[in-house]
Every structure is written in structure tokens, then in C-alpha cells.
Amino acid sequence: MVRYIAGNGDDPSTLHEPAPKAYLVLLVKGRVGQSFPLRGEIHLGRDRSNTVVVSDQKVSRHHASLTLVDDIFILNDKGSANGTYLNGALITQPIRLKDKDHIKIGDTHFFFSTTPPDPEAINHIVIAAPASAPQPPPQESSFAMPALNNRSTWMLVGCLGLIIVGLLLVLAVIIGLFLGQGQVAAVPEILWLVGLI
């Protein structure tokens, strides 16, 4: 459930509000839901103090904001736990919104429009968008090993082999020192027999 908190209806200034600069349209299962007029700074989140209150457990209490700067809306994530996505990509800094941008917070999707929303036109764009919209990269488990290509695998095996040979040589020299000088000369012959040289 998403709810828009408008100004107090008893306030005379709300009777003559300026025309919205843009609209934030809630998308429910790919279809147009409620539309929110954007006039200034808009806050999105679960907390009731936000302009747009989103009842979604994956949305932080103060998740994101839309700020109007010189007739351009800037989308900013407010340090949310699950991040804010613009057109399928996670945003890491404030970013300028363009007409027909898709915003996702938690499991809630919005459509940004600079013109009054036309449900039929938006539904057409939304239905066509998933094939062309970039998707976020799949989340990897923190325990997953990175995939190695064939060359890097062989380089890793080769480096480990050199380290093992080096350690065996050092061990052979140390053993030779403990057993006596005459035995040190036999170290290369032992390594040759083992197959390391």
C-alpha cells in the first residue's frame, strides 16, 4: 500500500498550488496505480512522516527523496538497506531523473513522468520496457568462489607448484645442514628421484 501525504486542506495556500512539475506513478503488477504530483522535495519511505508512505518491508523508514533543482528532479537514496534502483541499476549517488524513468524501492515500482500520466500510454511503455530495461546483476553469495577462466586456473596451479618446489628445496637444505655437510650434495639427487627437478 502506498499513500500520498498532501498539505493540510484547511491551509488557504493549498487552494492555489502551482501546477506539478512532474508525476510519480505507482505501478502495481505492471499496471498504473496511484499518481502523485511532484511540486518540490518528496520523501519516500515506510515512516509516516514521508510525503509518499510505502508499506513495503523492504523499504527503509526514510528510503529516498526526489528534490527539484532548477526544474530538474534529482533522485537520492537516503542510505536505505536495500538500495534504490533507477531503470534497473542501483544508484550510489544523487542522479537526475528523465521522463519515463523507472524507480524501484524494495518491491515497489514507480514511473517518473514530466507530463500528466496517461494510463494507456504508461501501460504500453511498461509492457514494452522489461525486454529493453537493464536488470541488476544477480546477487552472489558471500561464500561463492569467483569463476576462474582456464588461463588463470593454470597460472594459479603453476604458482602453487613453484611455491611447493621452493619450500621443498628449503626443507632439503635445512635437513642437509642437520645431517652434515656430506649429505647436502645429495639433495639435488633426492629431488630428481622424487620428480621435482
PDB file of C-alpha atoms in Angstrom:
ATOM      1  CA  MET A   1       0.000   0.000   0.000  1.00  0.00           C
ATOM      2  CA  VAL A   2       1.290   3.462  -0.911  1.00  0.00           C
ATOM      3  CA  ARG A   3      -0.203   6.660   0.453  1.00  0.00           C
ATOM      4  CA  TYR A   4       0.438  10.291  -0.534  1.00  0.00           C
ATOM      5  CA  ILE A   5       0.508  12.862   2.264  1.00  0.00           C
ATOM      6  CA  ALA A   6      -0.598  16.199   0.810  1.00  0.00           C
ATOM      7  CA  GLY A   7      -0.633  19.524   2.632  1.00  0.00           C
ATOM      8  CA  ASN A   8      -3.364  20.438   5.131  1.00  0.00           C
ATOM      9  CA  GLY A   9      -6.673  21.047   3.319  1.00  0.00           C
ATOM     10  CA  ASP A  10      -7.529  23.929   5.678  1.00  0.00           C
ATOM     11  CA  ASP A  11      -4.454  25.859   4.601  1.00  0.00           C
ATOM     12  CA  PRO A  12      -5.522  28.568   2.098  1.00  0.00           C
ATOM     13  CA  SER A  13      -2.261  28.192   0.183  1.00  0.00           C
ATOM     14  CA  THR A  14      -3.304  24.694  -0.907  1.00  0.00           C
ATOM     15  CA  LEU A  15      -6.185  26.164  -2.917  1.00  0.00           C
ATOM     16  CA  HIS A  16      -3.785  27.826  -5.363  1.00  0.00           C
ATOM     17  CA  GLU A  17      -0.953  25.350  -5.620  1.00  0.00           C
ATOM     18  CA  PRO A  18       1.287  25.646  -8.664  1.00  0.00           C
ATOM     19  CA  ALA A  19       0.948  23.029 -11.356  1.00  0.00           C
ATOM     20  CA  PRO A  20       3.026  19.907 -10.704  1.00  0.00           C
ATOM     21  CA  LYS A  21       6.457  19.840 -12.343  1.00  0.00           C
ATOM     22  CA  ALA A  22       6.284  16.053 -12.725  1.00  0.00           C
ATOM     23  CA  TYR A  23       4.426  12.961 -11.531  1.00  0.00           C
ATOM     24  CA  LEU A  24       5.417   9.806  -9.712  1.00  0.00           C
ATOM     25  CA  VAL A  25       3.150   6.963 -10.799  1.00  0.00           C
ATOM     26  CA  LEU A  26       2.816   3.800  -8.722  1.00  0.00           C
ATOM     27  CA  LEU A  27       2.975   0.631 -10.808  1.00  0.00           C
ATOM     28  CA  VAL A  28       1.074  -2.361  -9.463  1.00  0.00           C
ATOM     29  CA  LYS A  29       1.851  -5.632 -11.254  1.00  0.00           C
ATOM     30  CA  GLY A  30       2.998  -3.643 -14.297  1.00  0.00           C
ATOM     31  CA  ARG A  31      -0.172  -1.534 -14.404  1.00  0.00           C
ATOM     32  CA  VAL A  32      -0.700   2.113 -13.496  1.00  0.00           C
ATOM     33  CA  GLY A  33      -1.852   2.657  -9.937  1.00  0.00           C
ATOM     34  CA  GLN A  34      -1.982   5.889  -7.999  1.00  0.00           C
ATOM     35  CA  SER A  35      -0.324   9.055  -9.339  1.00  0.00           C
ATOM     36  CA  PHE A  36       1.490  11.567  -7.094  1.00  0.00           C
ATOM     37  CA  PRO A  37       2.022  15.167  -8.271  1.00  0.00           C
ATOM     38  CA  LEU A  38       5.556  16.441  -7.649  1.00  0.00           C
ATOM     39  CA  ARG A  39       5.982  20.104  -6.774  1.00  0.00           C
ATOM     40  CA  GLY A  40       9.037  20.265  -4.529  1.00  0.00           C
ATOM     41  CA  GLU A  41      11.002  17.888  -2.351  1.00  0.00           C
ATOM     42  CA  ILE A  42       9.327  14.490  -1.946  1.00  0.00           C
ATOM     43  CA  HIS A  43      10.404  11.887   0.618  1.00  0.00           C
ATOM     44  CA  LEU A  44       9.674   8.183   0.130  1.00  0.00           C
ATOM     45  CA  GLY A  45       9.767   5.560   2.870  1.00  0.00           C
ATOM     46  CA  ARG A  46       7.846   3.492   5.417  1.00  0.00           C
ATOM     47  CA  ASP A  47       7.747   6.205   8.094  1.00  0.00           C
ATOM     48  CA  ARG A  48       4.520   8.217   8.275  1.00  0.00           C
ATOM     49  CA  SER A  49       6.465  11.492   8.126  1.00  0.00           C
ATOM     50  CA  ASN A  50       7.331  10.856   4.441  1.00  0.00           C
ATOM     51  CA  THR A  51       5.449  12.524   1.605  1.00  0.00           C
ATOM     52  CA  VAL A  52       4.900   9.145  -0.061  1.00  0.00           C
ATOM     53  CA  VAL A  53       4.451   6.401   2.545  1.00  0.00           C
ATOM     54  CA  VAL A  54       5.244   2.923   1.192  1.00  0.00           C
ATOM     55  CA  SER A  55       4.090  -0.134   3.182  1.00  0.00           C
ATOM     56  CA  ASP A  56       6.796  -2.486   1.974  1.00  0.00           C
ATOM     57  CA  GLN A  57       9.042  -4.313   4.449  1.00  0.00           C
ATOM     58  CA  LYS A  58      11.995  -3.979   2.050  1.00  0.00           C
ATOM     59  CA  VAL A  59      11.640  -0.180   2.089  1.00  0.00           C
ATOM     60  CA  SER A  60      13.552   1.721   4.778  1.00  0.00           C
ATOM     61  CA  ARG A  61      11.807   4.194   7.072  1.00  0.00           C
ATOM     62  CA  HIS A  62      13.432   7.081   5.168  1.00  0.00           C
ATOM     63  CA  HIS A  63      14.377   5.401   1.906  1.00  0.00           C
ATOM     64  CA  ALA A  64      14.816   8.010  -0.847  1.00  0.00           C
ATOM     65  CA  SER A  65      13.990  11.555  -1.876  1.00  0.00           C
ATOM     66  CA  LEU A  66      13.153  13.462  -5.040  1.00  0.00           C
ATOM     67  CA  THR A  67      14.410  17.048  -4.983  1.00  0.00           C
ATOM     68  CA  LEU A  68      13.513  19.745  -7.510  1.00  0.00           C
ATOM     69  CA  VAL A  69      16.577  21.759  -8.589  1.00  0.00           C
ATOM     70  CA  ASP A  70      16.159  24.210 -11.498  1.00  0.00           C
ATOM     71  CA  ASP A  71      13.135  22.319 -12.906  1.00  0.00           C
ATOM     72  CA  ILE A  72      15.035  19.005 -12.728  1.00  0.00           C
ATOM     73  CA  PHE A  73      14.215  16.270 -10.233  1.00  0.00           C
ATOM     74  CA  ILE A  74      17.157  14.587  -8.513  1.00  0.00           C
ATOM     75  CA  LEU A  75      16.701  11.074  -7.076  1.00  0.00           C
ATOM     76  CA  ASN A  76      18.740  10.381  -3.936  1.00  0.00           C
ATOM     77  CA  ASP A  77      18.951   7.226  -1.843  1.00  0.00           C
ATOM     78  CA  LYS A  78      18.942   8.090   1.875  1.00  0.00           C
ATOM     79  CA  GLY A  79      21.215   5.220   2.953  1.00  0.00           C
ATOM     80  CA  SER A  80      18.488   2.607   2.636  1.00  0.00           C
ATOM     81  CA  ALA A  81      19.207  -1.016   3.497  1.00  0.00           C
ATOM     82  CA  ASN A  82      18.043  -2.441   0.138  1.00  0.00           C
ATOM     83  CA  GLY A  83      19.019   0.436  -2.143  1.00  0.00           C
ATOM     84  CA  THR A  84      17.190   2.469  -4.759  1.00  0.00           C
ATOM     85  CA  TYR A  85      17.148   1.366  -8.400  1.00  0.00           C
ATOM     86  CA  LEU A  86      16.774   3.596 -11.452  1.00  0.00           C
ATOM     87  CA  ASN A  87      15.953   1.735 -14.685  1.00  0.00           C
ATOM     88  CA  GLY A  88      17.214  -1.491 -13.119  1.00  0.00           C
ATOM     89  CA  ALA A  89      20.576  -0.129 -11.902  1.00  0.00           C
ATOM     90  CA  LEU A  90      21.423   0.510  -8.258  1.00  0.00           C
ATOM     91  CA  ILE A  91      22.148   4.205  -7.671  1.00  0.00           C
ATOM     92  CA  THR A  92      25.113   5.120  -5.489  1.00  0.00           C
ATOM     93  CA  GLN A  93      24.848   8.904  -5.705  1.00  0.00           C
ATOM     94  CA  PRO A  94      22.173  11.508  -6.466  1.00  0.00           C
ATOM     95  CA  ILE A  95      21.060  11.188 -10.076  1.00  0.00           C
ATOM     96  CA  ARG A  96      18.979  13.300 -12.452  1.00  0.00           C
ATOM     97  CA  LEU A  97      15.597  11.888 -13.477  1.00  0.00           C
ATOM     98  CA  LYS A  98      14.356  11.901 -17.049  1.00  0.00           C
ATOM     99  CA  ASP A  99      10.860  11.411 -18.419  1.00  0.00           C
ATOM    100  CA  LYS A 100       9.775   7.734 -18.432  1.00  0.00           C
ATOM    101  CA  ASP A 101      12.369   6.623 -15.851  1.00  0.00           C
ATOM    102  CA  HIS A 102      11.538   3.577 -13.702  1.00  0.00           C
ATOM    103  CA  ILE A 103      12.267   3.770  -9.961  1.00  0.00           C
ATOM    104  CA  LYS A 104      12.269   0.744  -7.669  1.00  0.00           C
ATOM    105  CA  ILE A 105      12.476   0.815  -3.886  1.00  0.00           C
ATOM    106  CA  GLY A 106      12.037  -2.517  -2.131  1.00  0.00           C
ATOM    107  CA  ASP A 107       9.423  -4.408  -4.134  1.00  0.00           C
ATOM    108  CA  THR A 108       7.594  -1.196  -5.081  1.00  0.00           C
ATOM    109  CA  HIS A 109       7.875   0.205  -8.618  1.00  0.00           C
ATOM    110  CA  PHE A 110       7.272   3.793  -9.741  1.00  0.00           C
ATOM    111  CA  PHE A 111       7.237   5.508 -13.120  1.00  0.00           C
ATOM    112  CA  PHE A 112       8.516   9.113 -13.380  1.00  0.00           C
ATOM    113  CA  SER A 113       6.668  11.321 -15.851  1.00  0.00           C
ATOM    114  CA  THR A 114       7.095  15.001 -16.714  1.00  0.00           C
ATOM    115  CA  THR A 115       3.582  15.152 -18.195  1.00  0.00           C
ATOM    116  CA  PRO A 116       0.220  14.288 -16.648  1.00  0.00           C
ATOM    117  CA  PRO A 117       0.031  10.486 -16.546  1.00  0.00           C
ATOM    118  CA  ASP A 118      -1.947   8.770 -19.277  1.00  0.00           C
ATOM    119  CA  PRO A 119      -2.592   5.209 -18.017  1.00  0.00           C
ATOM    120  CA  GLU A 120      -2.874   3.722 -21.520  1.00  0.00           C
ATOM    121  CA  ALA A 121       0.392   5.273 -22.709  1.00  0.00           C
ATOM    122  CA  ILE A 122       2.223   4.278 -19.497  1.00  0.00           C
ATOM    123  CA  ASN A 123       0.860   0.723 -19.634  1.00  0.00           C
ATOM    124  CA  HIS A 124       2.132   0.483 -23.219  1.00  0.00           C
ATOM    125  CA  ILE A 125       5.608   1.703 -22.169  1.00  0.00           C
ATOM    126  CA  VAL A 126       5.691  -0.511 -19.074  1.00  0.00           C
ATOM    127  CA  ILE A 127       4.667  -3.619 -21.002  1.00  0.00           C
ATOM    128  CA  ALA A 128       7.317  -2.937 -23.671  1.00  0.00           C
ATOM    129  CA  ALA A 129      10.058  -1.900 -21.204  1.00  0.00           C
ATOM    130  CA  PRO A 130      11.021  -5.152 -19.487  1.00  0.00           C
ATOM    131  CA  ALA A 131      12.687  -6.579 -22.605  1.00  0.00           C
ATOM    132  CA  SER A 132      14.896  -3.493 -23.043  1.00  0.00           C
ATOM    133  CA  ALA A 133      15.341  -2.378 -19.436  1.00  0.00           C
ATOM    134  CA  PRO A 134      18.659  -3.374 -17.889  1.00  0.00           C
ATOM    135  CA  GLN A 135      18.390  -5.765 -14.977  1.00  0.00           C
ATOM    136  CA  PRO A 136      20.509  -5.564 -11.833  1.00  0.00           C
ATOM    137  CA  PRO A 137      23.316  -8.084 -11.674  1.00  0.00           C
ATOM    138  CA  PRO A 138      22.483 -11.314  -9.836  1.00  0.00           C
ATOM    139  CA  GLN A 139      23.366 -11.263  -6.164  1.00  0.00           C
ATOM    140  CA  GLU A 140      26.268 -13.515  -5.306  1.00  0.00           C
ATOM    141  CA  SER A 141      26.579 -15.400  -2.073  1.00  0.00           C
ATOM    142  CA  SER A 142      29.357 -14.128   0.183  1.00  0.00           C
ATOM    143  CA  PHE A 143      30.729 -17.698   0.209  1.00  0.00           C
ATOM    144  CA  ALA A 144      30.783 -18.150  -3.573  1.00  0.00           C
ATOM    145  CA  MET A 145      34.180 -18.520  -5.219  1.00  0.00           C
ATOM    146  CA  PRO A 146      34.739 -16.299  -8.253  1.00  0.00           C
ATOM    147  CA  ALA A 147      34.696 -18.144 -11.550  1.00  0.00           C
ATOM    148  CA  LEU A 148      38.179 -18.674 -12.944  1.00  0.00           C
ATOM    149  CA  ASN A 149      38.877 -18.886 -16.631  1.00  0.00           C
ATOM    150  CA  ASN A 150      41.179 -21.599 -17.940  1.00  0.00           C
ATOM    151  CA  ARG A 151      44.301 -19.386 -18.141  1.00  0.00           C
ATOM    152  CA  SER A 152      44.014 -18.019 -14.608  1.00  0.00           C
ATOM    153  CA  THR A 153      43.420 -21.538 -13.268  1.00  0.00           C
ATOM    154  CA  TRP A 154      46.664 -22.782 -14.835  1.00  0.00           C
ATOM    155  CA  MET A 155      48.542 -19.708 -13.605  1.00  0.00           C
ATOM    156  CA  LEU A 156      47.299 -20.385 -10.090  1.00  0.00           C
ATOM    157  CA  VAL A 157      48.305 -24.062 -10.307  1.00  0.00           C
ATOM    158  CA  GLY A 158      51.735 -23.086 -11.677  1.00  0.00           C
ATOM    159  CA  CYS A 159      52.365 -20.548  -8.905  1.00  0.00           C
ATOM    160  CA  LEU A 160      51.350 -23.053  -6.243  1.00  0.00           C
ATOM    161  CA  GLY A 161      53.692 -25.628  -7.833  1.00  0.00           C
ATOM    162  CA  LEU A 162      56.630 -23.191  -7.738  1.00  0.00           C
ATOM    163  CA  ILE A 163      55.910 -22.373  -4.100  1.00  0.00           C
ATOM    164  CA  ILE A 164      55.836 -26.072  -3.196  1.00  0.00           C
ATOM    165  CA  VAL A 165      59.135 -26.747  -5.043  1.00  0.00           C
ATOM    166  CA  GLY A 166      60.753 -23.783  -3.298  1.00  0.00           C
ATOM    167  CA  LEU A 167      59.575 -24.961   0.108  1.00  0.00           C
ATOM    168  CA  LEU A 168      60.875 -28.478  -0.603  1.00  0.00           C
ATOM    169  CA  LEU A 169      64.293 -27.073  -1.573  1.00  0.00           C
ATOM    170  CA  VAL A 170      64.470 -25.041   1.638  1.00  0.00           C
ATOM    171  CA  LEU A 171      63.432 -28.110   3.640  1.00  0.00           C
ATOM    172  CA  ALA A 172      66.077 -30.223   1.902  1.00  0.00           C
ATOM    173  CA  VAL A 173      68.795 -27.667   2.681  1.00  0.00           C
ATOM    174  CA  ILE A 174      67.733 -27.477   6.338  1.00  0.00           C
ATOM    175  CA  ILE A 175      67.718 -31.271   6.636  1.00  0.00           C
ATOM    176  CA  GLY A 176      71.144 -31.380   4.962  1.00  0.00           C
ATOM    177  CA  LEU A 177      72.537 -28.882   7.470  1.00  0.00           C
ATOM    178  CA  PHE A 178      71.335 -31.004  10.372  1.00  0.00           C
ATOM    179  CA  LEU A 179      72.650 -34.274   8.939  1.00  0.00           C
ATOM    180  CA  GLY A 180      76.032 -32.914   7.955  1.00  0.00           C
ATOM    181  CA  GLN A 181      77.890 -31.335   5.092  1.00  0.00           C
ATOM    182  CA  GLY A 182      78.341 -34.545   3.117  1.00  0.00           C
ATOM    183  CA  GLN A 183      74.638 -35.054   2.805  1.00  0.00           C
ATOM    184  CA  VAL A 184      73.881 -31.609   1.246  1.00  0.00           C
ATOM    185  CA  ALA A 185      75.345 -32.684  -2.088  1.00  0.00           C
ATOM    186  CA  ALA A 186      72.752 -35.457  -2.275  1.00  0.00           C
ATOM    187  CA  VAL A 187      69.785 -33.026  -2.103  1.00  0.00           C
ATOM    188  CA  PRO A 188      69.520 -32.499  -5.915  1.00  0.00           C
ATOM    189  CA  GLU A 189      69.650 -36.268  -6.460  1.00  0.00           C
ATOM    190  CA  ILE A 190      66.810 -36.793  -3.944  1.00  0.00           C
ATOM    191  CA  LEU A 191      64.689 -34.108  -5.605  1.00  0.00           C
ATOM    192  CA  TRP A 192      65.419 -35.658  -9.027  1.00  0.00           C
ATOM    193  CA  LEU A 193      64.252 -39.039  -7.768  1.00  0.00           C
ATOM    194  CA  VAL A 194      61.062 -37.523  -6.373  1.00  0.00           C
ATOM    195  CA  GLY A 195      60.461 -35.895  -9.773  1.00  0.00           C
ATOM    196  CA  LEU A 196      60.576 -32.255  -8.720  1.00  0.00           C
ATOM    197  CA  ILE A 197      63.570 -31.266 -10.831  1.00  0.00           C
TER     198      ILE A 197
END
